[in-house]
Amino acid sequence: MRPVPKLARALAMIVPAGAMAAALIAQYGYGLAPCEMCWWQRYAHIAALVLAILAWVTRDVRAQTVLFWLAVLGIVISGLIGGFHAGVEYHWWQGLTTCSTTRLGGGDALDAIMSAPVIRCDVAAWSLFGISMAGYNCLGSLIAAAGIAGLARRGR
């Protein structure tokens, strides 16, 4: 068994790290609080990033390969969640009825809970050219995962 090419392993780290950086910049730089489905996309990217880092530092080729493909799967899962989320935002289908979160501020906890705005999953907080952040995550993650997988397969 040959090791996964370095470029493919590097991209498996860069893609989820970039997606997380974009999400955090949107949240803390532009005040776009994440809804529940946004968090699900983030969790998949975080898992992919951790797995890709482990694949990078692991010397055992078999373990490296398994970790790498699990990282690619994490990127795909985030993209699929993003696609589902985008469909909910565009009202193509109904989302989960419990999908909302609140943005809590400082001070008294009860006052913060009672006055916190509800972040809805079926309303896009931002869009560019009619595509929401969830839509861009879907497109970017799935295309990147396909490219990374292609690099890995071609390099063998």
PDB file of C-alpha atoms in Angstrom:
ATOM      1  CA  MET A   1       0.000   0.000   0.000  1.00  0.00           C
ATOM      2  CA  ARG A   2       1.385   3.390  -1.029  1.00  0.00           C
ATOM      3  CA  PRO A   3       0.949   6.505   1.097  1.00  0.00           C
ATOM      4  CA  VAL A   4      -1.638   9.130   0.185  1.00  0.00           C
ATOM      5  CA  PRO A   5       0.047  11.923  -1.833  1.00  0.00           C
ATOM      6  CA  LYS A   6       1.119  14.905   0.260  1.00  0.00           C
ATOM      7  CA  LEU A   7      -0.858  17.381  -1.826  1.00  0.00           C
ATOM      8  CA  ALA A   8      -4.092  15.451  -1.252  1.00  0.00           C
ATOM      9  CA  ARG A   9      -3.399  15.220   2.492  1.00  0.00           C
ATOM     10  CA  ALA A  10      -2.561  18.937   2.628  1.00  0.00           C
ATOM     11  CA  LEU A  11      -5.773  19.869   0.817  1.00  0.00           C
ATOM     12  CA  ALA A  12      -7.752  17.645   3.184  1.00  0.00           C
ATOM     13  CA  MET A  13      -6.475  19.932   5.960  1.00  0.00           C
ATOM     14  CA  ILE A  14      -6.732  23.239   4.095  1.00  0.00           C
ATOM     15  CA  VAL A  15     -10.339  22.850   2.921  1.00  0.00           C
ATOM     16  CA  PRO A  16     -11.993  22.365   6.325  1.00  0.00           C
ATOM     17  CA  ALA A  17      -9.623  24.890   7.928  1.00  0.00           C
ATOM     18  CA  GLY A  18     -10.594  27.426   5.276  1.00  0.00           C
ATOM     19  CA  ALA A  19     -14.288  26.676   5.693  1.00  0.00           C
ATOM     20  CA  MET A  20     -14.006  27.109   9.450  1.00  0.00           C
ATOM     21  CA  ALA A  21     -12.047  30.348   9.020  1.00  0.00           C
ATOM     22  CA  ALA A  22     -14.760  31.696   6.712  1.00  0.00           C
ATOM     23  CA  ALA A  23     -17.483  30.688   9.177  1.00  0.00           C
ATOM     24  CA  LEU A  24     -15.697  32.306  12.103  1.00  0.00           C
ATOM     25  CA  ILE A  25     -15.001  35.505  10.151  1.00  0.00           C
ATOM     26  CA  ALA A  26     -18.679  35.663   9.165  1.00  0.00           C
ATOM     27  CA  GLN A  27     -19.699  35.114  12.784  1.00  0.00           C
ATOM     28  CA  TYR A  28     -17.257  37.349  14.638  1.00  0.00           C
ATOM     29  CA  GLY A  29     -16.317  39.812  11.920  1.00  0.00           C
ATOM     30  CA  TYR A  30     -19.760  40.407  10.431  1.00  0.00           C
ATOM     31  CA  GLY A  31     -22.100  39.362  13.251  1.00  0.00           C
ATOM     32  CA  LEU A  32     -23.730  36.471  11.354  1.00  0.00           C
ATOM     33  CA  ALA A  33     -24.658  34.117  14.177  1.00  0.00           C
ATOM     34  CA  PRO A  34     -24.897  30.438  13.192  1.00  0.00           C
ATOM     35  CA  CYS A  35     -28.123  28.478  13.393  1.00  0.00           C
ATOM     36  CA  GLU A  36     -28.273  24.847  14.484  1.00  0.00           C
ATOM     37  CA  MET A  37     -27.645  23.446  10.987  1.00  0.00           C
ATOM     38  CA  CYS A  38     -24.690  25.810  10.577  1.00  0.00           C
ATOM     39  CA  TRP A  39     -23.204  24.200  13.666  1.00  0.00           C
ATOM     40  CA  TRP A  40     -23.724  20.736  12.176  1.00  0.00           C
ATOM     41  CA  GLN A  41     -21.712  21.791   9.119  1.00  0.00           C
ATOM     42  CA  ARG A  42     -18.989  23.145  11.386  1.00  0.00           C
ATOM     43  CA  TYR A  43     -18.832  19.927  13.414  1.00  0.00           C
ATOM     44  CA  ALA A  44     -18.233  17.904  10.252  1.00  0.00           C
ATOM     45  CA  HIS A  45     -15.475  20.290   9.141  1.00  0.00           C
ATOM     46  CA  ILE A  46     -13.852  20.196  12.587  1.00  0.00           C
ATOM     47  CA  ALA A  47     -13.885  16.388  12.517  1.00  0.00           C
ATOM     48  CA  ALA A  48     -12.430  16.423   8.987  1.00  0.00           C
ATOM     49  CA  LEU A  49      -9.686  18.815  10.061  1.00  0.00           C
ATOM     50  CA  VAL A  50      -8.712  16.694  13.068  1.00  0.00           C
ATOM     51  CA  LEU A  51      -8.689  13.524  10.967  1.00  0.00           C
ATOM     52  CA  ALA A  52      -6.636  15.212   8.227  1.00  0.00           C
ATOM     53  CA  ILE A  53      -4.081  16.433  10.776  1.00  0.00           C
ATOM     54  CA  LEU A  54      -3.821  12.920  12.185  1.00  0.00           C
ATOM     55  CA  ALA A  55      -3.388  11.555   8.654  1.00  0.00           C
ATOM     56  CA  TRP A  56      -0.613  14.091   8.089  1.00  0.00           C
ATOM     57  CA  VAL A  57       1.370  13.171  11.222  1.00  0.00           C
ATOM     58  CA  THR A  58       0.771   9.409  11.105  1.00  0.00           C
ATOM     59  CA  ARG A  59       3.628   7.362   9.667  1.00  0.00           C
ATOM     60  CA  ASP A  60       1.715   4.082   9.409  1.00  0.00           C
ATOM     61  CA  VAL A  61       0.539   4.048   5.781  1.00  0.00           C
ATOM     62  CA  ARG A  62      -2.581   1.996   6.469  1.00  0.00           C
ATOM     63  CA  ALA A  63      -3.700   4.271   9.319  1.00  0.00           C
ATOM     64  CA  GLN A  64      -2.805   7.341   7.263  1.00  0.00           C
ATOM     65  CA  THR A  65      -4.989   6.142   4.407  1.00  0.00           C
ATOM     66  CA  VAL A  66      -7.956   5.386   6.651  1.00  0.00           C
ATOM     67  CA  LEU A  67      -7.677   8.745   8.427  1.00  0.00           C
ATOM     68  CA  PHE A  68      -7.353  10.586   5.125  1.00  0.00           C
ATOM     69  CA  TRP A  69     -10.471   8.999   3.634  1.00  0.00           C
ATOM     70  CA  LEU A  70     -12.410   9.657   6.839  1.00  0.00           C
ATOM     71  CA  ALA A  71     -11.357  13.321   6.566  1.00  0.00           C
ATOM     72  CA  VAL A  72     -12.613  13.423   2.976  1.00  0.00           C
ATOM     73  CA  LEU A  73     -15.857  11.830   4.171  1.00  0.00           C
ATOM     74  CA  GLY A  74     -16.169  14.584   6.805  1.00  0.00           C
ATOM     75  CA  ILE A  75     -15.847  17.215   4.085  1.00  0.00           C
ATOM     76  CA  VAL A  76     -18.519  15.437   2.031  1.00  0.00           C
ATOM     77  CA  ILE A  77     -20.838  15.205   5.046  1.00  0.00           C
ATOM     78  CA  SER A  78     -20.472  18.931   5.730  1.00  0.00           C
ATOM     79  CA  GLY A  79     -21.274  19.626   2.085  1.00  0.00           C
ATOM     80  CA  LEU A  80     -24.345  17.405   2.177  1.00  0.00           C
ATOM     81  CA  ILE A  81     -25.584  19.082   5.352  1.00  0.00           C
ATOM     82  CA  GLY A  82     -24.959  22.419   3.642  1.00  0.00           C
ATOM     83  CA  GLY A  83     -27.018  21.276   0.665  1.00  0.00           C
ATOM     84  CA  PHE A  84     -29.884  20.234   2.926  1.00  0.00           C
ATOM     85  CA  HIS A  85     -29.608  23.517   4.820  1.00  0.00           C
ATOM     86  CA  ALA A  86     -29.600  25.534   1.587  1.00  0.00           C
ATOM     87  CA  GLY A  87     -32.740  23.708   0.464  1.00  0.00           C
ATOM     88  CA  VAL A  88     -34.409  24.664   3.728  1.00  0.00           C
ATOM     89  CA  GLU A  89     -33.334  28.300   3.262  1.00  0.00           C
ATOM     90  CA  TYR A  90     -34.669  28.353  -0.318  1.00  0.00           C
ATOM     91  CA  HIS A  91     -37.896  26.681   0.924  1.00  0.00           C
ATOM     92  CA  TRP A  92     -37.463  23.712  -1.397  1.00  0.00           C
ATOM     93  CA  TRP A  93     -38.339  21.472   1.536  1.00  0.00           C
ATOM     94  CA  GLN A  94     -39.160  21.841   5.183  1.00  0.00           C
ATOM     95  CA  GLY A  95     -36.373  21.745   7.711  1.00  0.00           C
ATOM     96  CA  LEU A  96     -36.410  20.474  11.224  1.00  0.00           C
ATOM     97  CA  THR A  97     -38.960  22.298  13.347  1.00  0.00           C
ATOM     98  CA  THR A  98     -36.538  22.594  16.243  1.00  0.00           C
ATOM     99  CA  CYS A  99     -33.822  24.194  14.156  1.00  0.00           C
ATOM    100  CA  SER A 100     -33.145  27.491  15.831  1.00  0.00           C
ATOM    101  CA  THR A 101     -30.634  28.832  18.273  1.00  0.00           C
ATOM    102  CA  THR A 102     -30.194  32.023  20.233  1.00  0.00           C
ATOM    103  CA  ARG A 103     -27.407  34.526  20.540  1.00  0.00           C
ATOM    104  CA  LEU A 104     -26.719  35.139  24.232  1.00  0.00           C
ATOM    105  CA  GLY A 105     -25.073  38.257  25.555  1.00  0.00           C
ATOM    106  CA  GLY A 106     -23.459  39.006  28.883  1.00  0.00           C
ATOM    107  CA  GLY A 107     -25.205  39.982  32.096  1.00  0.00           C
ATOM    108  CA  ASP A 108     -28.074  38.199  33.784  1.00  0.00           C
ATOM    109  CA  ALA A 109     -28.574  34.758  32.243  1.00  0.00           C
ATOM    110  CA  LEU A 110     -32.388  34.836  32.348  1.00  0.00           C
ATOM    111  CA  ASP A 111     -32.546  38.308  30.795  1.00  0.00           C
ATOM    112  CA  ALA A 112     -30.088  37.189  28.109  1.00  0.00           C
ATOM    113  CA  ILE A 113     -32.183  34.125  27.307  1.00  0.00           C
ATOM    114  CA  MET A 114     -35.452  36.058  27.204  1.00  0.00           C
ATOM    115  CA  SER A 115     -34.112  38.873  25.017  1.00  0.00           C
ATOM    116  CA  ALA A 116     -31.866  36.812  22.737  1.00  0.00           C
ATOM    117  CA  PRO A 117     -32.850  36.805  19.065  1.00  0.00           C
ATOM    118  CA  VAL A 118     -33.766  33.455  17.550  1.00  0.00           C
ATOM    119  CA  ILE A 119     -31.495  32.387  14.681  1.00  0.00           C
ATOM    120  CA  ARG A 120     -33.680  30.526  12.202  1.00  0.00           C
ATOM    121  CA  CYS A 121     -32.411  27.822   9.882  1.00  0.00           C
ATOM    122  CA  ASP A 122     -34.895  28.628   7.141  1.00  0.00           C
ATOM    123  CA  VAL A 123     -33.707  32.212   6.660  1.00  0.00           C
ATOM    124  CA  ALA A 124     -30.372  32.843   4.966  1.00  0.00           C
ATOM    125  CA  ALA A 125     -28.332  35.297   7.022  1.00  0.00           C
ATOM    126  CA  TRP A 126     -26.292  36.254   3.945  1.00  0.00           C
ATOM    127  CA  SER A 127     -26.205  35.469   0.252  1.00  0.00           C
ATOM    128  CA  LEU A 128     -24.179  36.399  -2.802  1.00  0.00           C
ATOM    129  CA  PHE A 129     -25.616  35.911  -6.314  1.00  0.00           C
ATOM    130  CA  GLY A 130     -28.597  34.204  -4.672  1.00  0.00           C
ATOM    131  CA  ILE A 131     -26.464  31.538  -2.998  1.00  0.00           C
ATOM    132  CA  SER A 132     -26.371  31.386   0.800  1.00  0.00           C
ATOM    133  CA  MET A 133     -23.385  30.452   2.935  1.00  0.00           C
ATOM    134  CA  ALA A 134     -24.844  26.955   3.289  1.00  0.00           C
ATOM    135  CA  GLY A 135     -25.109  26.747  -0.495  1.00  0.00           C
ATOM    136  CA  TYR A 136     -21.497  27.842  -0.908  1.00  0.00           C
ATOM    137  CA  ASN A 137     -20.448  25.280   1.696  1.00  0.00           C
ATOM    138  CA  CYS A 138     -22.305  22.597  -0.257  1.00  0.00           C
ATOM    139  CA  LEU A 139     -20.728  23.542  -3.568  1.00  0.00           C
ATOM    140  CA  GLY A 140     -17.251  24.180  -2.201  1.00  0.00           C
ATOM    141  CA  SER A 141     -17.089  21.119   0.029  1.00  0.00           C
ATOM    142  CA  LEU A 142     -18.403  18.638  -2.523  1.00  0.00           C
ATOM    143  CA  ILE A 143     -16.232  19.979  -5.345  1.00  0.00           C
ATOM    144  CA  ALA A 144     -13.164  20.079  -3.074  1.00  0.00           C
ATOM    145  CA  ALA A 145     -13.809  16.548  -1.775  1.00  0.00           C
ATOM    146  CA  ALA A 146     -14.119  15.254  -5.344  1.00  0.00           C
ATOM    147  CA  GLY A 147     -10.875  16.996  -6.302  1.00  0.00           C
ATOM    148  CA  ILE A 148      -9.031  15.714  -3.244  1.00  0.00           C
ATOM    149  CA  ALA A 149     -10.294  12.181  -3.870  1.00  0.00           C
ATOM    150  CA  GLY A 150      -9.241  12.442  -7.511  1.00  0.00           C
ATOM    151  CA  LEU A 151      -5.754  13.571  -6.519  1.00  0.00           C
ATOM    152  CA  ALA A 152      -5.458  10.715  -4.067  1.00  0.00           C
ATOM    153  CA  ARG A 153      -6.655   8.116  -6.585  1.00  0.00           C
ATOM    154  CA  ARG A 154      -4.474   9.482  -9.398  1.00  0.00           C
ATOM    155  CA  GLY A 155      -1.427   9.549  -7.165  1.00  0.00           C
ATOM    156  CA  ARG A 156      -1.646   5.794  -6.555  1.00  0.00           C
TER     157      ARG A 156
END
